[in-house]
Short mmCIF file of C-alpha atoms in Angstrom, two decimals:
data_model
loop_
_atom_site.label_atom_id
_atom_site.label_comp_id
_atom_site.label_asym_id
_atom_site.label_seq_id
_atom_site.Cartn_x
_atom_site.Cartn_y
_atom_site.Cartn_z
CA MET A 969 6.46 52.32 11.58
CA THR A 970 9.92 53.73 10.86
CA ASN A 971 11.48 50.61 12.26
CA SER A 972 9.42 48.33 10.08
CA LEU A 973 10.28 50.38 7.00
CA ILE A 974 13.94 49.92 7.70
CA LEU A 975 13.48 46.31 8.60
CA MET A 976 11.43 45.32 5.57
CA PRO A 977 14.15 45.55 2.92
CA MET A 978 16.61 44.03 5.38
CA ARG A 979 14.29 41.08 5.96
CA SER A 980 13.66 40.68 2.23
CA PHE A 981 17.36 40.75 1.64
CA PHE A 982 17.81 38.07 4.27
CA ILE A 983 15.13 35.88 2.70
CA VAL A 984 16.67 36.32 -0.74
CA PHE A 985 20.07 35.54 0.74
CA LEU A 986 18.70 32.37 2.33
CA LEU A 987 17.03 31.30 -0.89
CA VAL A 988 20.20 31.87 -2.87
CA ALA A 989 22.33 30.12 -0.27
CA PHE A 990 20.06 27.06 -0.18
CA GLY A 991 19.54 27.19 -3.92
CA VAL A 992 23.29 27.02 -4.44
CA GLN A 993 23.67 24.26 -1.90
CA ALA A 994 20.93 22.14 -3.42
CA GLN A 995 22.05 22.76 -6.95
CA GLU A 996 23.04 19.65 -8.75
CA THR A 997 25.67 19.43 -11.44
CA ALA A 998 26.86 16.56 -13.56
CA MET A 999 30.17 15.01 -12.55
CA THR A 1000 33.14 15.19 -14.88
CA SER A 1001 34.65 11.88 -15.98
CA SER A 1002 37.53 12.27 -13.54
CA GLU A 1003 35.06 13.00 -10.72
CA ILE A 1004 33.12 9.87 -11.67
CA SER A 1005 36.21 7.74 -11.42
CA VAL A 1006 37.22 9.27 -8.05
CA PHE A 1007 33.68 8.73 -6.78
CA THR A 1008 33.26 5.15 -8.00
CA GLU A 1009 36.74 4.19 -6.75
CA GLY A 1010 35.88 5.78 -3.38
CA VAL A 1011 32.68 3.74 -3.11
CA LYS A 1012 34.51 0.55 -4.13
CA SER A 1013 37.23 1.02 -1.54
CA GLU A 1014 34.66 1.81 1.14
CA ALA A 1015 32.73 -1.29 0.10
CA LYS A 1016 35.78 -3.51 0.53
CA ASN A 1017 35.84 -2.53 4.19
CA THR A 1018 32.11 -3.08 4.67
CA LYS A 1019 31.39 -6.39 6.36
CA SER A 1020 28.07 -5.40 7.87
CA ILE A 1021 25.75 -2.45 8.32
CA THR A 1022 22.83 -1.73 10.57
CA SER A 1023 20.78 1.36 9.95
CA ASP A 1024 17.42 2.83 10.86
CA PHE A 1025 15.32 3.84 7.91
CA VAL A 1026 12.21 5.81 7.12
CA GLN A 1027 10.28 4.99 3.97
CA TYR A 1028 8.00 7.43 2.19
CA LYS A 1029 5.62 6.08 -0.39
CA HIS A 1030 4.44 8.90 -2.58
CA LEU A 1031 1.25 8.40 -4.54
CA ASP A 1032 0.25 11.46 -6.45
CA PHE A 1033 -3.42 11.31 -5.52
CA LEU A 1034 -2.77 11.15 -1.76
CA SER A 1035 -2.59 14.20 0.49
CA ASN A 1036 0.38 12.78 2.42
CA ASP A 1037 3.11 10.27 1.73
CA ILE A 1038 2.67 6.92 3.49
CA GLU A 1039 5.37 6.73 6.15
CA THR A 1040 6.74 3.46 7.49
CA SER A 1041 9.98 2.89 9.35
CA GLY A 1042 12.29 0.28 10.78
CA LYS A 1043 15.77 -1.15 10.59
CA MET A 1044 17.92 -2.41 7.73
CA ILE A 1045 20.56 -5.03 8.42
CA PHE A 1046 23.17 -6.00 5.88
CA LYS A 1047 25.83 -8.66 6.13
CA ALA A 1048 28.39 -9.34 3.41
CA PRO A 1049 28.33 -10.82 0.91
CA ASN A 1050 24.58 -10.55 0.22
CA LEU A 1051 22.29 -10.97 3.21
CA ILE A 1052 19.84 -8.16 3.71
CA LYS A 1053 16.90 -7.69 6.05
CA TRP A 1054 14.29 -4.96 6.06
CA GLN A 1055 12.56 -4.92 9.40
CA TYR A 1056 9.60 -2.56 9.59
CA THR A 1057 8.52 -1.72 13.13
CA ALA A 1058 6.13 1.19 12.62
CA PRO A 1059 3.23 1.36 12.20
CA TYR A 1060 3.30 -2.45 12.13
CA ASN A 1061 5.77 -5.32 12.39
CA TYR A 1062 6.85 -6.77 9.10
CA SER A 1063 10.19 -8.10 8.00
CA VAL A 1064 11.60 -9.42 4.79
CA VAL A 1065 14.93 -11.17 4.28
CA PHE A 1066 16.61 -11.50 0.91
CA LYS A 1067 18.46 -14.76 1.16
CA ASP A 1068 19.69 -17.16 -1.52
CA ASP A 1069 17.39 -15.63 -4.09
CA LYS A 1070 14.41 -16.14 -1.80
CA LEU A 1071 12.23 -13.82 0.17
CA LEU A 1072 11.55 -14.81 3.75
CA ILE A 1073 8.60 -12.81 4.97
CA ASN A 1074 7.31 -12.42 8.48
CA ASP A 1075 4.16 -10.35 8.38
CA GLY A 1076 3.31 -9.76 12.04
CA GLY A 1077 3.71 -13.47 12.75
CA THR A 1078 2.40 -14.79 9.42
CA LYS A 1079 5.40 -16.42 7.77
CA ASN A 1080 5.89 -16.92 4.08
CA THR A 1081 8.67 -17.69 1.70
CA VAL A 1082 6.99 -16.71 -1.54
CA ASP A 1083 5.25 -13.42 -1.95
CA ILE A 1084 4.32 -11.02 -4.65
CA GLY A 1085 6.87 -8.69 -3.06
CA SER A 1086 9.44 -10.89 -4.72
CA SER A 1087 8.80 -8.95 -7.90
CA LYS A 1088 11.88 -8.65 -10.05
CA MET A 1089 11.84 -4.94 -9.48
CA PHE A 1090 12.58 -4.97 -5.80
CA LYS A 1091 15.03 -7.82 -6.18
CA LYS A 1092 16.92 -5.65 -8.62
CA MET A 1093 16.78 -2.78 -6.23
CA ASN A 1094 18.17 -4.90 -3.43
CA VAL A 1095 20.87 -6.26 -5.68
CA LEU A 1096 21.63 -2.65 -6.40
CA ILE A 1097 21.80 -1.69 -2.73
CA VAL A 1098 23.90 -4.74 -1.90
CA ASN A 1099 26.13 -3.96 -4.85
CA SER A 1100 26.39 -0.35 -3.91
CA VAL A 1101 27.95 -1.30 -0.59
CA LYS A 1102 30.03 -4.00 -2.25
CA GLY A 1103 31.20 -1.57 -4.87
CA ASN A 1104 30.46 -3.42 -8.10
CA MET A 1105 27.22 -1.61 -8.97
CA PHE A 1106 28.86 0.67 -11.47
CA ASP A 1107 29.72 -2.23 -13.77
CA ASP A 1108 26.09 -3.21 -14.06
CA ASP A 1109 25.16 -3.24 -17.72
CA VAL A 1110 21.46 -3.47 -16.83
CA PHE A 1111 21.36 0.28 -16.22
CA GLU A 1112 22.32 3.43 -17.93
CA ILE A 1113 24.08 5.34 -15.16
CA SER A 1114 24.60 9.06 -14.75
CA TYR A 1115 26.39 10.91 -11.96
CA PHE A 1116 25.68 14.19 -10.22
CA LYS A 1117 27.06 16.14 -7.30
CA THR A 1118 25.89 18.74 -4.83
CA ALA A 1119 27.86 20.47 -2.05
CA THR A 1120 27.24 17.56 0.32
CA ASN A 1121 26.25 14.56 -1.78
CA ASN A 1122 27.05 12.48 -4.78
CA LYS A 1123 24.18 11.01 -6.69
CA ALA A 1124 24.01 8.08 -9.08
CA VAL A 1125 20.95 7.73 -11.31
CA PHE A 1126 20.17 4.36 -12.85
CA ILE A 1127 17.83 4.03 -15.80
CA PRO A 1128 16.94 0.42 -16.60
CA LYS A 1129 17.82 -0.80 -20.08
CA ASP A 1130 15.69 -3.89 -19.61
CA LYS A 1131 12.15 -3.32 -20.92
CA ASN A 1132 10.49 -5.57 -18.33
CA LEU A 1133 12.12 -3.67 -15.52
CA ALA A 1134 11.33 -0.33 -17.15
CA GLU A 1135 7.64 -1.21 -16.93
CA PHE A 1136 7.89 -1.08 -13.15
CA ILE A 1137 10.48 1.54 -12.68
CA SER A 1138 11.63 4.49 -14.70
CA ARG A 1139 14.73 5.12 -12.56
CA PHE A 1140 16.57 4.54 -9.29
CA GLU A 1141 18.51 7.21 -7.51
CA LEU A 1142 21.15 6.55 -4.88
CA LEU A 1143 22.32 9.48 -2.83
CA PHE A 1144 25.75 9.09 -1.23
CA ASN A 1145 27.26 11.11 1.57
CA LYS A 1146 30.42 12.76 0.22
CA LYS A 1147 32.31 12.29 3.48
CA ASP A 1148 32.12 8.51 3.75
CA ASN A 1149 30.64 7.33 0.43
CA GLN A 1150 27.76 5.65 2.25
CA VAL A 1151 24.25 5.47 0.78
CA GLU A 1152 22.01 8.01 2.53
CA GLU A 1153 18.91 7.76 0.43
CA VAL A 1154 17.35 5.47 -2.14
CA LYS A 1155 14.64 6.72 -4.44
CA LEU A 1156 12.69 4.48 -6.74
CA ILE A 1157 10.62 6.29 -9.33
CA GLU A 1158 7.80 4.55 -11.15
CA PRO A 1159 6.73 5.34 -14.72
CA SER A 1160 3.67 7.09 -13.21
CA TYR A 1161 6.08 9.42 -11.32
CA ASP A 1162 4.94 7.94 -8.02
CA PHE A 1163 7.97 7.05 -5.97
CA THR A 1164 9.31 5.26 -2.90
CA ARG A 1165 11.98 7.10 -0.96
CA ILE A 1166 14.03 5.43 1.76
CA LEU A 1167 16.17 7.54 4.06
CA PHE A 1168 18.86 5.90 6.16
CA LYS A 1169 19.92 7.26 9.53
CA ASN A 1170 21.91 6.12 12.58
CA ARG A 1171 24.05 3.96 10.35
CA ILE A 1172 26.55 1.71 12.09
CA LEU A 1173 29.38 0.30 10.02
CA ASN A 1174 30.69 -3.21 10.69
CA PRO A 1175 28.81 -4.17 13.83
CA THR A 1176 28.69 -7.84 14.81
CA VAL A 1177 25.64 -9.37 13.14
CA ALA A 1178 24.71 -13.00 13.82
CA ASP A 1179 23.49 -15.12 10.91
CA ALA A 1180 20.41 -15.97 12.98
CA VAL A 1181 19.15 -12.43 12.31
CA PHE A 1182 18.42 -13.53 8.76
CA SER A 1183 16.45 -16.65 9.61
CA ASN A 1184 13.28 -14.51 9.99
CA MET B 1308 -48.22 -38.64 4.11
CA ARG B 1309 -49.53 -35.14 4.60
CA TYR B 1310 -47.02 -34.58 7.40
CA LEU B 1311 -44.25 -35.76 5.15
CA ALA B 1312 -45.33 -33.32 2.43
CA ILE B 1313 -45.47 -30.48 4.95
CA SER B 1314 -42.11 -31.44 6.38
CA LEU B 1315 -40.62 -31.57 2.91
CA LEU B 1316 -42.14 -28.21 2.06
CA LEU B 1317 -40.80 -26.74 5.26
CA LEU B 1318 -37.39 -28.17 4.53
CA VAL B 1319 -37.40 -26.74 1.01
CA PHE B 1320 -38.70 -23.43 2.31
CA SER B 1321 -36.16 -23.13 5.09
CA SER B 1322 -33.24 -24.13 2.88
CA CYS B 1323 -34.26 -21.39 0.43
CA SER B 1324 -34.59 -18.66 2.99
CA LEU B 1325 -31.76 -16.21 3.39
CA LYS B 1326 -29.96 -16.37 6.73
CA THR B 1327 -29.49 -12.58 6.76
CA THR B 1328 -33.21 -11.86 7.01
CA GLU B 1329 -34.36 -15.04 8.75
CA GLY B 1330 -37.33 -14.37 10.99
CA LEU B 1331 -37.42 -10.69 10.09
CA ARG B 1332 -40.38 -8.82 8.66
CA GLU B 1333 -39.78 -6.96 5.42
CA GLN B 1334 -40.98 -3.36 5.26
CA VAL B 1335 -40.96 -0.61 2.67
CA ALA B 1336 -37.71 1.35 2.98
CA GLN B 1337 -38.29 4.46 5.05
CA VAL B 1338 -35.28 6.31 3.68
CA SER B 1339 -34.47 7.02 0.05
CA GLU B 1340 -30.74 6.72 0.49
CA ILE B 1341 -28.24 5.28 2.95
CA GLN B 1342 -24.58 6.14 3.34
CA ASN B 1343 -21.48 4.06 3.88
CA PRO B 1344 -19.40 6.75 5.63
CA TYR B 1345 -16.07 4.94 5.77
CA PHE B 1346 -14.54 6.31 2.56
CA SER B 1347 -16.54 9.51 2.27
CA ASN B 1348 -14.03 12.25 3.05
CA THR B 1349 -12.02 13.61 0.11
CA SER B 1350 -9.41 15.17 2.40
CA GLU B 1351 -8.66 11.88 4.15
CA ASP B 1352 -6.07 9.33 2.99
CA TYR B 1353 -7.46 5.95 4.02
CA VAL B 1354 -4.37 3.79 4.57
CA TYR B 1355 -4.60 0.19 5.78
CA LYS B 1356 -2.23 -2.65 6.47
CA ALA B 1357 -3.70 -5.38 4.30
CA LYS B 1358 -3.58 -9.14 4.26
CA LEU B 1359 -5.15 -10.89 1.29
CA ASP B 1360 -5.71 -14.62 1.12
CA ILE B 1361 -6.57 -15.42 -2.47
CA TYR B 1362 -7.31 -19.12 -2.92
CA GLY B 1363 -4.61 -19.96 -0.39
CA ARG B 1364 -2.06 -17.56 -1.82
CA TYR B 1365 -1.04 -14.90 0.62
CA PHE B 1366 -0.43 -11.28 -0.27
CA GLY B 1367 0.62 -8.75 2.36
CA GLY B 1368 0.85 -5.05 1.76
CA ILE B 1369 -0.65 -1.61 2.12
CA LEU B 1370 -4.10 -0.75 0.84
CA VAL B 1371 -4.86 2.86 0.08
CA VAL B 1372 -8.33 4.24 -0.62
CA LYS B 1373 -8.90 7.82 -1.68
CA LYS B 1374 -12.16 9.50 -2.47
CA LEU B 1375 -11.34 11.75 -5.41
CA THR B 1376 -14.69 13.33 -6.28
CA LYS B 1377 -18.29 12.85 -5.20
CA ASN B 1378 -18.60 9.58 -7.11
CA SER B 1379 -15.07 8.40 -7.69
CA HIS B 1380 -12.55 6.45 -5.64
CA ARG B 1381 -9.06 5.16 -6.21
CA VAL B 1382 -8.02 1.88 -4.59
CA VAL B 1383 -4.32 0.95 -4.64
CA PHE B 1384 -2.64 -2.06 -3.10
CA THR B 1385 1.16 -2.04 -2.82
CA THR B 1386 3.67 -4.28 -1.10
CA GLU B 1387 5.29 -3.04 2.11
CA LEU B 1388 8.31 -2.21 0.00
CA GLY B 1389 6.27 0.09 -2.18
CA ASN B 1390 5.66 -1.73 -5.45
CA ARG B 1391 2.15 -1.79 -6.82
CA ILE B 1392 0.09 -4.98 -6.80
CA PHE B 1393 -3.12 -3.49 -8.15
CA ASP B 1394 -4.49 -0.06 -8.83
CA PHE B 1395 -8.23 0.42 -9.46
CA SER B 1396 -10.35 3.45 -10.33
CA TYR B 1397 -14.08 3.49 -9.57
CA ASN B 1398 -16.11 6.23 -11.17
CA ASP B 1399 -19.89 6.03 -10.70
CA ASP B 1400 -20.53 2.51 -11.93
CA SER B 1401 -17.52 2.28 -14.19
CA PHE B 1402 -14.40 0.38 -13.21
CA THR B 1403 -10.87 0.80 -14.57
CA PRO B 1404 -8.01 -1.47 -13.54
CA ASN B 1405 -5.06 0.90 -13.99
CA TYR B 1406 -2.58 -1.78 -13.09
CA VAL B 1407 -2.73 -5.42 -11.99
CA VAL B 1408 0.35 -7.52 -11.28
CA ASP B 1409 0.63 -10.63 -13.50
CA GLN B 1410 -0.15 -13.12 -10.72
CA LEU B 1411 -3.58 -11.54 -10.13
CA ASP B 1412 -4.37 -10.52 -13.68
CA LYS B 1413 -6.93 -13.28 -14.19
CA LYS B 1414 -10.56 -12.59 -15.04
CA LEU B 1415 -11.96 -14.65 -12.16
CA ILE B 1416 -9.79 -13.00 -9.51
CA LEU B 1417 -10.15 -9.54 -10.98
CA ASN B 1418 -13.96 -9.84 -11.01
CA ILE B 1419 -13.98 -10.76 -7.32
CA LEU B 1420 -11.61 -7.94 -6.38
CA GLU B 1421 -13.63 -5.51 -8.48
CA ARG B 1422 -16.87 -6.43 -6.69
CA ASP B 1423 -15.31 -6.50 -3.21
CA PHE B 1424 -13.85 -3.03 -3.45
CA ARG B 1425 -16.84 -1.59 -5.30
CA VAL B 1426 -19.14 -2.66 -2.46
CA LEU B 1427 -16.57 -1.44 0.07
CA VAL B 1428 -16.15 2.10 -1.30
CA LYS B 1429 -19.65 2.75 -2.67
CA GLU B 1430 -20.92 5.63 -0.60
CA TYR B 1431 -24.61 6.18 -1.38
CA VAL B 1432 -27.06 3.39 -2.14
CA LYS B 1433 -30.82 3.30 -2.50
CA PRO B 1434 -32.52 0.68 -0.35
CA THR B 1435 -35.41 -1.29 -1.80
CA SER B 1436 -36.64 -2.58 1.54
CA GLN B 1437 -35.95 -2.46 5.22
CA PHE B 1438 -35.96 -4.89 8.15
CA SER B 1439 -36.22 -3.75 11.75
CA THR B 1440 -34.58 -5.85 14.39
CA ASP B 1441 -33.70 -5.58 18.07
CA TYR B 1442 -30.17 -4.45 17.28
CA GLY B 1443 -31.03 -1.89 14.62
CA ASN B 1444 -31.92 -1.52 10.98
CA LEU B 1445 -31.13 -3.68 8.03
CA TYR B 1446 -31.45 -2.14 4.56
CA GLN B 1447 -31.59 -4.20 1.40
CA THR B 1448 -30.18 -2.88 -1.88
CA ASN B 1449 -29.86 -4.37 -5.34
CA ASP B 1450 -26.39 -5.11 -6.59
CA ASP B 1451 -26.08 -6.38 -10.12
CA GLY B 1452 -28.17 -9.53 -9.71
CA ARG B 1453 -27.24 -9.86 -6.06
CA PHE B 1454 -28.25 -7.97 -2.92
CA ASN B 1455 -26.42 -6.03 -0.26
CA PHE B 1456 -27.74 -5.81 3.28
CA TYR B 1457 -26.47 -2.82 5.25
CA LYS B 1458 -26.68 -3.39 8.99
CA PHE B 1459 -26.73 -0.30 11.20
CA ALA B 1460 -26.65 -0.49 15.02
CA LYS B 1461 -29.70 0.96 16.75
CA ASP B 1462 -27.87 2.90 19.46
CA THR B 1463 -24.79 4.26 17.67
CA LYS B 1464 -26.21 4.27 14.10
CA ARG B 1465 -22.85 2.81 13.11
CA LEU B 1466 -22.59 0.73 9.95
CA GLU B 1467 -21.54 -2.63 11.36
CA SER B 1468 -21.59 -4.82 8.30
CA ILE B 1469 -22.60 -5.26 4.70
CA VAL B 1470 -23.70 -8.71 3.64
CA ASN B 1471 -23.61 -9.47 -0.06
CA THR B 1472 -26.06 -12.24 -0.99
CA THR B 1473 -27.77 -14.08 -3.78
CA LYS B 1474 -31.50 -14.80 -3.31
CA THR B 1475 -30.74 -17.69 -1.00
CA LYS B 1476 -27.11 -17.51 0.14
CA GLU B 1477 -24.78 -15.14 1.90
CA LYS B 1478 -21.76 -14.71 -0.35
CA ILE B 1479 -19.55 -12.01 1.18
CA ILE B 1480 -19.53 -10.44 4.64
CA PHE B 1481 -17.93 -7.03 5.10
CA SER B 1482 -17.52 -6.30 8.79
CA PHE B 1483 -16.40 -2.97 10.21
CA GLU B 1484 -14.85 -2.20 13.59
CA GLY B 1485 -14.21 1.34 14.81
CA ASP B 1486 -16.29 4.46 15.20
CA THR B 1487 -19.11 5.87 13.10
CA GLN B 1488 -16.86 7.61 10.56
CA ILE B 1489 -13.61 5.63 10.60
CA ALA B 1490 -13.31 1.88 10.16
CA LYS B 1491 -10.26 0.79 12.12
CA GLN B 1492 -10.58 -2.79 11.05
CA ILE B 1493 -12.33 -4.24 8.04
CA ASP B 1494 -12.73 -7.92 7.24
CA ILE B 1495 -14.05 -9.06 3.89
CA THR B 1496 -14.92 -12.74 4.16
CA HIS B 1497 -16.21 -14.83 1.29
CA GLN B 1498 -18.53 -17.57 2.46
CA SER B 1499 -18.11 -20.13 -0.31
CA ILE B 1500 -14.59 -19.54 -1.59
CA LYS B 1501 -11.17 -19.13 0.02
CA PHE B 1502 -10.85 -15.43 -0.62
CA ASN B 1503 -10.45 -13.13 2.36
CA ILE B 1504 -9.23 -9.62 2.91
CA SER B 1505 -8.24 -8.20 6.28
CA LEU B 1506 -7.52 -4.50 6.72
CA ILE B 1507 -6.17 -2.66 9.77
CA LYS B 1508 -5.96 1.11 9.65
CA PHE B 1509 -2.58 2.83 10.04
CA GLU B 1510 -2.57 4.64 13.35
CA ASN B 1511 -0.15 7.35 12.27
CA GLN B 1512 -1.93 8.36 9.08
#
């Protein structure tokens, strides 16, 4: 009894401490203009050295009316200047290659070159991801861009200026790791506030990637 | 001459009879209500990998069905990459298309999709008649000028299929694989048009 009385405030203090510590860490502030230029230059210089990327990813589709987000996962392969492949392996096999303004789809063996997934919205998003590793995304006059920072990450938020695009998407968010200026997370928020969140992990920079990977 | 007349009559008669109930004896329905259990749990997210063949155009993606209240369901189809293709709300007998992508936003297509998913998610229906067969029970219900036949297996009581018909023709077959409460695979096959939907349930959901 005595012990618990002593422990209680101590435990509460610890919880409050944890909350404050995490709260501070997660807190997001707007970048100053000099920070923006350091950040964008950093991404551009990193992008110059990026010839290829392979990375595992997990995608969470959040629909407000569902109890749980829909989780799918796989591998993303990028090769400069603009080849990109999303290869889903769980819970099913599906891959899509963005190549020469076309979508090459392999849906568990069913192959297609034209699909509704070729909606302008995702094309834009892929252009954005490709550009983010190439380093010219920040010149894009299609978006209104704002910049934020936390203790560990930099974040760029893109709000489409184009009305057609704004119908599909209210904003994109790209989360960069501060250490290496690589994209860690992409979040795509719809006007309904439903969103798609893609988390990258096990990223390998500049591995050898054969062109055949993108034949799909 | 008489034989010819009889043959002709037989031919006319047989061509008018519905394949679904061929050779079966119609009875008064012995239950007031039957249940399609596959989308009946409000705490379940029903998530399926979907392949749609709409007049030869192929659409792949993820189909989500959620029962929201006793009589309402939401049906959303997105691409694998997450963007919405269509988003429907069913509430009692009302239907609201919340969103339909341009390529599918045509009255003819929308009407078919509306009917397909309404039949699929409708939980309670009142049978007008019943047919007993060796494999189980077949219940007939009215559906807006057409009929739906719900086929339940005798041993497992599992809903195996729903056949949507006119008076004389089978129009759509909904077949269900899985257990009594969860449909692991669903195939919606139109008999007279090239319009098919294949659904396979996510294993990790």
